[in-house]
Structure formats: structure tokens, C-alpha cells
PDB file of C-alpha atoms in Angstrom:
ATOM      1  CA  MET A1186       5.059 103.889  13.349  1.00 68.00           C
ATOM      2  CA  ALA A1187       2.401 103.310  16.053  1.00 89.00           C
ATOM      3  CA  VAL A1188       3.115 100.085  17.907  1.00 93.00           C
ATOM      4  CA  LYS A1189       0.407  98.170  19.746  1.00 94.00           C
ATOM      5  CA  ILE A1190       0.416  95.233  22.127  1.00 95.00           C
ATOM      6  CA  ARG A1191      -2.597  93.191  21.093  1.00 94.00           C
ATOM      7  CA  LEU A1192      -4.078  89.736  20.707  1.00 95.00           C
ATOM      8  CA  GLN A1193      -3.750  87.566  17.630  1.00 94.00           C
ATOM      9  CA  ARG A1194      -6.508  84.970  17.276  1.00 94.00           C
ATOM     10  CA  HIS A1195      -5.727  81.285  16.733  1.00 94.00           C
ATOM     11  CA  GLY A1196      -7.619  78.039  17.227  1.00 92.00           C
ATOM     12  CA  LYS A1197     -10.873  76.749  15.833  1.00 93.00           C
ATOM     13  CA  LYS A1198     -14.363  78.197  15.819  1.00 92.00           C
ATOM     14  CA  ASN A1199     -15.849  78.636  19.318  1.00 92.00           C
ATOM     15  CA  PHE A1200     -12.555  77.481  20.871  1.00 94.00           C
ATOM     16  CA  ALA A1201     -10.096  80.304  20.258  1.00 94.00           C
ATOM     17  CA  PHE A1202      -6.827  81.027  21.990  1.00 94.00           C
ATOM     18  CA  PHE A1203      -4.666  84.071  21.453  1.00 95.00           C
ATOM     19  CA  HIS A1204      -1.038  85.039  21.019  1.00 96.00           C
ATOM     20  CA  ILE A1205      -0.026  88.303  22.669  1.00 95.00           C
ATOM     21  CA  VAL A1206       2.001  90.174  20.079  1.00 96.00           C
ATOM     22  CA  VAL A1207       3.636  93.527  19.480  1.00 95.00           C
ATOM     23  CA  ALA A1208       2.564  94.749  16.047  1.00 94.00           C
ATOM     24  CA  ASP A1209       2.224  97.831  13.883  1.00 92.00           C
ATOM     25  CA  SER A1210      -1.254  99.238  14.440  1.00 89.00           C
ATOM     26  CA  ARG A1211      -1.873  99.292  10.658  1.00 91.00           C
ATOM     27  CA  SER A1212      -1.231  95.554  10.141  1.00 89.00           C
ATOM     28  CA  PRO A1213      -4.198  93.137  10.130  1.00 87.00           C
ATOM     29  CA  ARG A1214      -5.270  91.347  13.315  1.00 85.00           C
ATOM     30  CA  ASP A1215      -3.772  87.975  12.394  1.00 84.00           C
ATOM     31  CA  GLY A1216      -1.135  89.385  10.050  1.00 86.00           C
ATOM     32  CA  LYS A1217       2.435  90.549  10.357  1.00 89.00           C
ATOM     33  CA  PHE A1218       3.785  91.285  13.831  1.00 91.00           C
ATOM     34  CA  ILE A1219       7.052  92.492  15.316  1.00 93.00           C
ATOM     35  CA  GLU A1220       7.394  90.122  18.283  1.00 93.00           C
ATOM     36  CA  GLN A1221       5.350  87.537  20.128  1.00 95.00           C
ATOM     37  CA  ILE A1222       5.529  88.070  23.899  1.00 95.00           C
ATOM     38  CA  GLY A1223       3.045  85.523  25.210  1.00 95.00           C
ATOM     39  CA  SER A1224      -0.215  83.609  24.893  1.00 95.00           C
ATOM     40  CA  TYR A1225      -3.687  83.723  26.411  1.00 96.00           C
ATOM     41  CA  ASN A1226      -6.116  80.803  26.604  1.00 96.00           C
ATOM     42  CA  PRO A1227      -9.579  81.784  27.900  1.00 94.00           C
ATOM     43  CA  ASN A1228     -10.915  78.222  27.503  1.00 93.00           C
ATOM     44  CA  THR A1229      -9.462  77.042  30.816  1.00 90.00           C
ATOM     45  CA  ASN A1230     -10.786  78.035  34.222  1.00 85.00           C
ATOM     46  CA  PRO A1231      -9.026  80.214  35.376  1.00 85.00           C
ATOM     47  CA  ALA A1232      -7.688  81.466  32.040  1.00 90.00           C
ATOM     48  CA  THR A1233      -4.128  80.430  31.205  1.00 92.00           C
ATOM     49  CA  ILE A1234      -1.740  83.320  30.587  1.00 94.00           C
ATOM     50  CA  VAL A1235       1.882  82.800  29.580  1.00 95.00           C
ATOM     51  CA  LEU A1236       3.680  86.127  29.268  1.00 94.00           C
ATOM     52  CA  ASP A1237       7.301  87.229  29.023  1.00 93.00           C
ATOM     53  CA  GLY A1238       7.105  90.091  31.512  1.00 91.00           C
ATOM     54  CA  GLU A1239      10.507  91.553  30.715  1.00 93.00           C
ATOM     55  CA  LYS A1240       9.752  91.895  27.001  1.00 94.00           C
ATOM     56  CA  ALA A1241       6.306  93.352  27.703  1.00 95.00           C
ATOM     57  CA  LEU A1242       7.766  95.867  30.161  1.00 94.00           C
ATOM     58  CA  ALA A1243      10.488  96.844  27.679  1.00 94.00           C
ATOM     59  CA  TRP A1244       7.894  97.469  24.948  1.00 94.00           C
ATOM     60  CA  LEU A1245       5.727  99.510  27.318  1.00 94.00           C
ATOM     61  CA  LYS A1246       8.733 101.631  28.298  1.00 92.00           C
ATOM     62  CA  VAL A1247       9.478 102.511  24.654  1.00 92.00           C
ATOM     63  CA  GLY A1248       5.879 103.563  24.028  1.00 91.00           C
ATOM     64  CA  ALA A1249       3.895 100.539  22.810  1.00 93.00           C
ATOM     65  CA  GLN A1250       0.175 101.010  23.525  1.00 94.00           C
ATOM     66  CA  PRO A1251      -1.793  97.960  24.701  1.00 95.00           C
ATOM     67  CA  THR A1252      -5.333  97.378  23.477  1.00 94.00           C
ATOM     68  CA  LEU A1253      -8.108  97.141  26.064  1.00 96.00           C
ATOM     69  CA  VAL A1254      -7.916  93.354  26.505  1.00 94.00           C
ATOM     70  CA  ALA A1255      -4.115  93.353  26.360  1.00 95.00           C
ATOM     71  CA  ARG A1256      -4.086  96.078  29.039  1.00 95.00           C
ATOM     72  CA  ARG A1257      -6.254  93.905  31.287  1.00 95.00           C
ATOM     73  CA  ILE A1258      -3.949  90.919  30.776  1.00 95.00           C
ATOM     74  CA  LEU A1259      -0.858  93.040  31.494  1.00 95.00           C
ATOM     75  CA  SER A1260      -2.545  94.418  34.603  1.00 94.00           C
ATOM     76  CA  TYR A1261      -3.527  90.910  35.748  1.00 93.00           C
ATOM     77  CA  GLU A1262       0.084  89.786  35.365  1.00 92.00           C
ATOM     78  CA  GLY A1263       1.426  92.870  37.184  1.00 93.00           C
ATOM     79  CA  ILE A1264       3.340  94.339  34.248  1.00 93.00           C
ATOM     80  CA  LEU A1265       1.575  97.714  34.491  1.00 94.00           C
ATOM     81  CA  LEU A1266       2.295  97.829  38.242  1.00 93.00           C
ATOM     82  CA  ARG A1267       5.968  97.107  37.587  1.00 92.00           C
ATOM     83  CA  LYS A1268       6.052  99.928  35.005  1.00 93.00           C
ATOM     84  CA  HIS A1269       4.394 102.275  37.488  1.00 93.00           C
ATOM     85  CA  LEU A1270       6.867 101.341  40.238  1.00 92.00           C
ATOM     86  CA  ALA A1271       9.825 101.714  37.841  1.00 92.00           C
ATOM     87  CA  GLU A1272       8.649 105.231  36.971  1.00 91.00           C
ATOM     88  CA  GLY A1273       8.449 105.996  40.702  1.00 92.00           C
ATOM     89  CA  VAL A1274      12.010 104.775  41.199  1.00 91.00           C
ATOM     90  CA  ALA A1275      13.186 106.870  38.231  1.00 91.00           C
ATOM     91  CA  LYS A1276      11.566 109.988  39.742  1.00 91.00           C
ATOM     92  CA  GLY A1277      13.057 109.234  43.161  1.00 88.00           C
ATOM     93  CA  ALA A1278       9.715 108.752  44.912  1.00 88.00           C
ATOM     94  CA  LEU A1279      10.798 105.345  46.243  1.00 89.00           C
ATOM     95  CA  THR A1280      13.816 103.088  46.223  1.00 90.00           C
ATOM     96  CA  GLU A1281      14.323  99.936  44.198  1.00 90.00           C
ATOM     97  CA  ALA A1282      14.009  97.814  47.371  1.00 92.00           C
ATOM     98  CA  GLN A1283      10.676  99.446  48.257  1.00 92.00           C
ATOM     99  CA  ALA A1284       9.397  98.904  44.728  1.00 92.00           C
ATOM    100  CA  ASP A1285      10.434  95.232  44.825  1.00 92.00           C
ATOM    101  CA  ALA A1286       8.748  94.774  48.224  1.00 94.00           C
ATOM    102  CA  LYS A1287       5.491  96.330  46.953  1.00 93.00           C
ATOM    103  CA  PHE A1288       5.515  94.144  43.855  1.00 93.00           C
ATOM    104  CA  ALA A1289       6.276  91.002  45.884  1.00 94.00           C
ATOM    105  CA  ALA A1290       3.393  91.761  48.279  1.00 95.00           C
ATOM    106  CA  TRP A1291       1.017  92.330  45.361  1.00 92.00           C
ATOM    107  CA  LYS A1292       2.142  89.122  43.648  1.00 92.00           C
ATOM    108  CA  GLU A1293       1.687  87.094  46.843  1.00 94.00           C
ATOM    109  CA  GLU A1294      -1.846  88.434  47.284  1.00 94.00           C
ATOM    110  CA  ARG A1295      -2.700  87.695  43.641  1.00 92.00           C
ATOM    111  CA  ASP A1296      -1.333  84.153  43.910  1.00 92.00           C
ATOM    112  CA  LYS A1297      -3.503  83.571  46.997  1.00 94.00           C
ATOM    113  CA  LYS A1298      -6.591  84.734  45.081  1.00 92.00           C
ATOM    114  CA  ILE A1299      -5.789  82.414  42.177  1.00 90.00           C
ATOM    115  CA  ALA A1300      -5.208  79.474  44.535  1.00 92.00           C
ATOM    116  CA  ALA A1301      -8.490  80.225  46.325  1.00 93.00           C
ATOM    117  CA  LYS A1302     -10.340  80.282  43.001  1.00 90.00           C
ATOM    118  CA  LYS A1303      -8.792  76.970  41.935  1.00 90.00           C
ATOM    119  CA  THR A1304      -9.699  75.286  45.235  1.00 93.00           C
ATOM    120  CA  GLY A1305     -13.205  76.774  45.007  1.00 92.00           C
ATOM    121  CA  ILE A1306     -13.645  75.326  41.523  1.00 91.00           C
ATOM    122  CA  LYS A1307     -12.326  71.955  42.683  1.00 91.00           C
ATOM    123  CA  ASN A1308     -14.634  71.955  45.730  1.00 93.00           C
ATOM    124  CA  ASP A1309     -17.606  72.847  43.515  1.00 92.00           C
ATOM    125  CA  GLU A1310     -16.798  69.934  41.220  1.00 90.00           C
ATOM    126  CA  ILE A1311     -16.559  67.583  44.208  1.00 93.00           C
ATOM    127  CA  ALA A1312     -19.863  68.872  45.606  1.00 93.00           C
ATOM    128  CA  LYS A1313     -21.556  68.423  42.216  1.00 93.00           C
ATOM    129  CA  ALA A1314     -20.197  64.878  41.968  1.00 93.00           C
ATOM    130  CA  LYS A1315     -21.492  64.057  45.474  1.00 93.00           C
ATOM    131  CA  ALA A1316     -24.906  65.531  44.663  1.00 93.00           C
ATOM    132  CA  ALA A1317     -25.071  63.541  41.427  1.00 92.00           C
ATOM    133  CA  LYS A1318     -24.084  60.369  43.286  1.00 93.00           C
ATOM    134  CA  ALA A1319     -26.754  60.985  45.952  1.00 92.00           C
ATOM    135  CA  ALA A1320     -29.391  61.594  43.281  1.00 92.00           C
ATOM    136  CA  GLU A1321     -28.339  58.411  41.498  1.00 93.00           C
ATOM    137  CA  VAL A1322     -28.543  56.406  44.734  1.00 92.00           C
ATOM    138  CA  GLU A1323     -32.008  57.854  45.405  1.00 92.00           C
ATOM    139  CA  VAL A1324     -33.204  56.919  41.912  1.00 92.00           C
ATOM    140  CA  ASN A1325     -31.725  53.433  42.258  1.00 93.00           C
ATOM    141  CA  GLU A1326     -33.469  52.933  45.622  1.00 92.00           C
ATOM    142  CA  ALA A1327     -36.790  54.061  44.129  1.00 92.00           C
ATOM    143  CA  ARG A1328     -36.326  51.631  41.240  1.00 93.00           C
ATOM    144  CA  ALA A1329     -35.434  48.807  43.651  1.00 91.00           C
ATOM    145  CA  LYS A1330     -38.569  49.534  45.724  1.00 91.00           C
ATOM    146  CA  ALA A1331     -40.706  49.563  42.578  1.00 91.00           C
ATOM    147  CA  ILE A1332     -39.224  46.246  41.427  1.00 92.00           C
ATOM    148  CA  ALA A1333     -39.712  44.721  44.896  1.00 91.00           C
ATOM    149  CA  ALA A1334     -43.330  45.935  44.936  1.00 91.00           C
ATOM    150  CA  LYS A1335     -43.975  44.383  41.505  1.00 91.00           C
ATOM    151  CA  LYS A1336     -42.403  41.100  42.634  1.00 91.00           C
ATOM    152  CA  ALA A1337     -44.467  41.089  45.818  1.00 90.00           C
ATOM    153  CA  GLU A1338     -47.591  41.865  43.802  1.00 90.00           C
ATOM    154  CA  ALA A1339     -46.789  39.052  41.345  1.00 90.00           C
ATOM    155  CA  GLU A1340     -46.112  36.614  44.208  1.00 90.00           C
ATOM    156  CA  GLU A1341     -49.380  37.638  45.902  1.00 90.00           C
ATOM    157  CA  ALA A1342     -51.273  37.128  42.649  1.00 89.00           C
ATOM    158  CA  ALA A1343     -49.621  33.713  42.167  1.00 89.00           C
ATOM    159  CA  ARG A1344     -50.441  32.740  45.761  1.00 89.00           C
ATOM    160  CA  LYS A1345     -54.106  33.789  45.336  1.00 88.00           C
ATOM    161  CA  ALA A1346     -54.312  31.897  42.057  1.00 86.00           C
ATOM    162  CA  ALA A1347     -52.859  28.815  43.753  1.00 86.00           C
ATOM    163  CA  GLU A1348     -55.325  29.160  46.646  1.00 85.00           C
ATOM    164  CA  GLU A1349     -58.247  29.541  44.227  1.00 84.00           C
ATOM    165  CA  ALA A1350     -57.063  26.541  42.248  1.00 82.00           C
ATOM    166  CA  ALA A1351     -56.710  24.578  45.465  1.00 81.00           C
ATOM    167  CA  ALA A1352     -60.141  25.751  46.629  1.00 80.00           C
ATOM    168  CA  GLU A1353     -61.695  24.676  43.321  1.00 80.00           C
ATOM    169  CA  ALA A1354     -59.839  21.375  43.404  1.00 76.00           C
ATOM    170  CA  ALA A1355     -60.895  20.597  47.012  1.00 71.00           C
ATOM    171  CA  PRO A1356     -64.681  20.402  46.310  1.00 71.00           C
ATOM    172  CA  ALA A1357     -64.037  18.375  43.181  1.00 65.00           C
ATOM    173  CA  ALA A1358     -61.860  15.992  45.174  1.00 66.00           C
ATOM    174  CA  GLU A1359     -64.572  15.690  47.844  1.00 70.00           C
ATOM    175  CA  GLU A1360     -67.186  14.942  45.189  1.00 70.00           C
ATOM    176  CA  ALA A1361     -64.942  12.339  43.649  1.00 66.00           C
ATOM    177  CA  ALA A1362     -64.289  10.795  47.062  1.00 66.00           C
ATOM    178  CA  ALA A1363     -68.010  10.743  47.808  1.00 65.00           C
ATOM    179  CA  GLU A1364     -68.819   9.053  44.501  1.00 67.00           C
ATOM    180  CA  GLU A1365     -66.191   6.355  44.850  1.00 62.00           C
ATOM    181  CA  PRO A1366     -67.743   4.446  47.810  1.00 57.00           C
ATOM    182  CA  ALA A1367     -71.126   4.481  46.100  1.00 52.00           C
ATOM    183  CA  GLU A1368     -69.792   2.761  43.041  1.00 53.00           C
ATOM    184  CA  THR A1369     -68.009  -0.012  44.846  1.00 55.00           C
ATOM    185  CA  PRO A1370     -70.156  -3.222  45.048  1.00 58.00           C
ATOM    186  CA  ALA A1371     -70.857  -4.662  48.372  1.00 57.00           C
ATOM    187  CA  GLU A1372     -69.536  -8.120  48.988  1.00 53.00           C
TER     188      GLU A1372
END
């Protein structure tokens, strides 16, 4: 029986997540499997991988073949490196302590890369939020200036209308004042 380590699709359309399973290569993608060894969620940034490394390593040692994507996930998690180092220890090329030191150094470097990516994503989000806030402030200031200009224009128009009304009323008042003494009888 050919055994494969592969992904089993779950989730809804356009929002899938995957179980990492050990299955017979002849069984359907989402069908019968031997053992579930982890999960993979590509919808998060960075992708979330939960993997039982000991089970995966045990299956690799007995001959299970990972698919292309499963191989990448196992490599990302360091399972393939651990298998490689274990083979080196078995051949006598290095000691168990040296293998553990190499794996620990690799894991530390990988964790730093992941942390740097997470902080980069967080900083990008903060920068985008600041840029959006600045653009909003700029738009609000432009709107406030436009409203102030309309108010000033309306006040100017009202002032001119009042001046014109006063200018029209002044000659009429003078005419009325001039006519009044003429109409009064002399004593």
C-alpha cells in the first residue's frame, strides 16, 4: 500500500482550510485516511500551521511520501530537516548533540523571520491607518473651507442686498422728508 502525506480540504467555497493527513494514495482526496497529523489554514497572514512533528517524522521514516504542498509545509516546519539530521546521526556523520544544535539554530532563525513578517504586517496596517486618517483630515479641511467660503459668499450677498435696500430707502426717505414741510400750512 502506497502511503501519502497530503492535504484534505475543508471549509466553504473561497475560504478553505486543510487537514494534513496520512492516507492511502488510492483513496479520494476528502475520503478515508489513516491518521490526521495537523492542519493548515492559508486564510491567515502568515498562514497558520498546526502539525504534530513527531507523528509526521515517524511516518516519513517508515516511507510515507508527502505531496508537493505537504512537502513544503513539512519543510517550513522543519520536519524534513529533522529527518535529514536523524539520518546523519544514524550514519555516524554527526552526533545527536550536534544535530540538536543545528535544528535549534535553524528554528531560532525561522522564528525571527516569522516575527519580522508579523511586525512588518502590523506596521503596514498602522501606516495605512495613518494615511487614511490624514486623507480624511485633508478632505474634512477642504469641506470646511468650502462651507466657510459659501457662508462668506452668502453673508456678502446679504450685506450687499441690505446696502442696496438701504440705498434705495435713503432717497425715498429724503423725498418724503422734502415733501413733508411743503404740505404743512403756515401759521
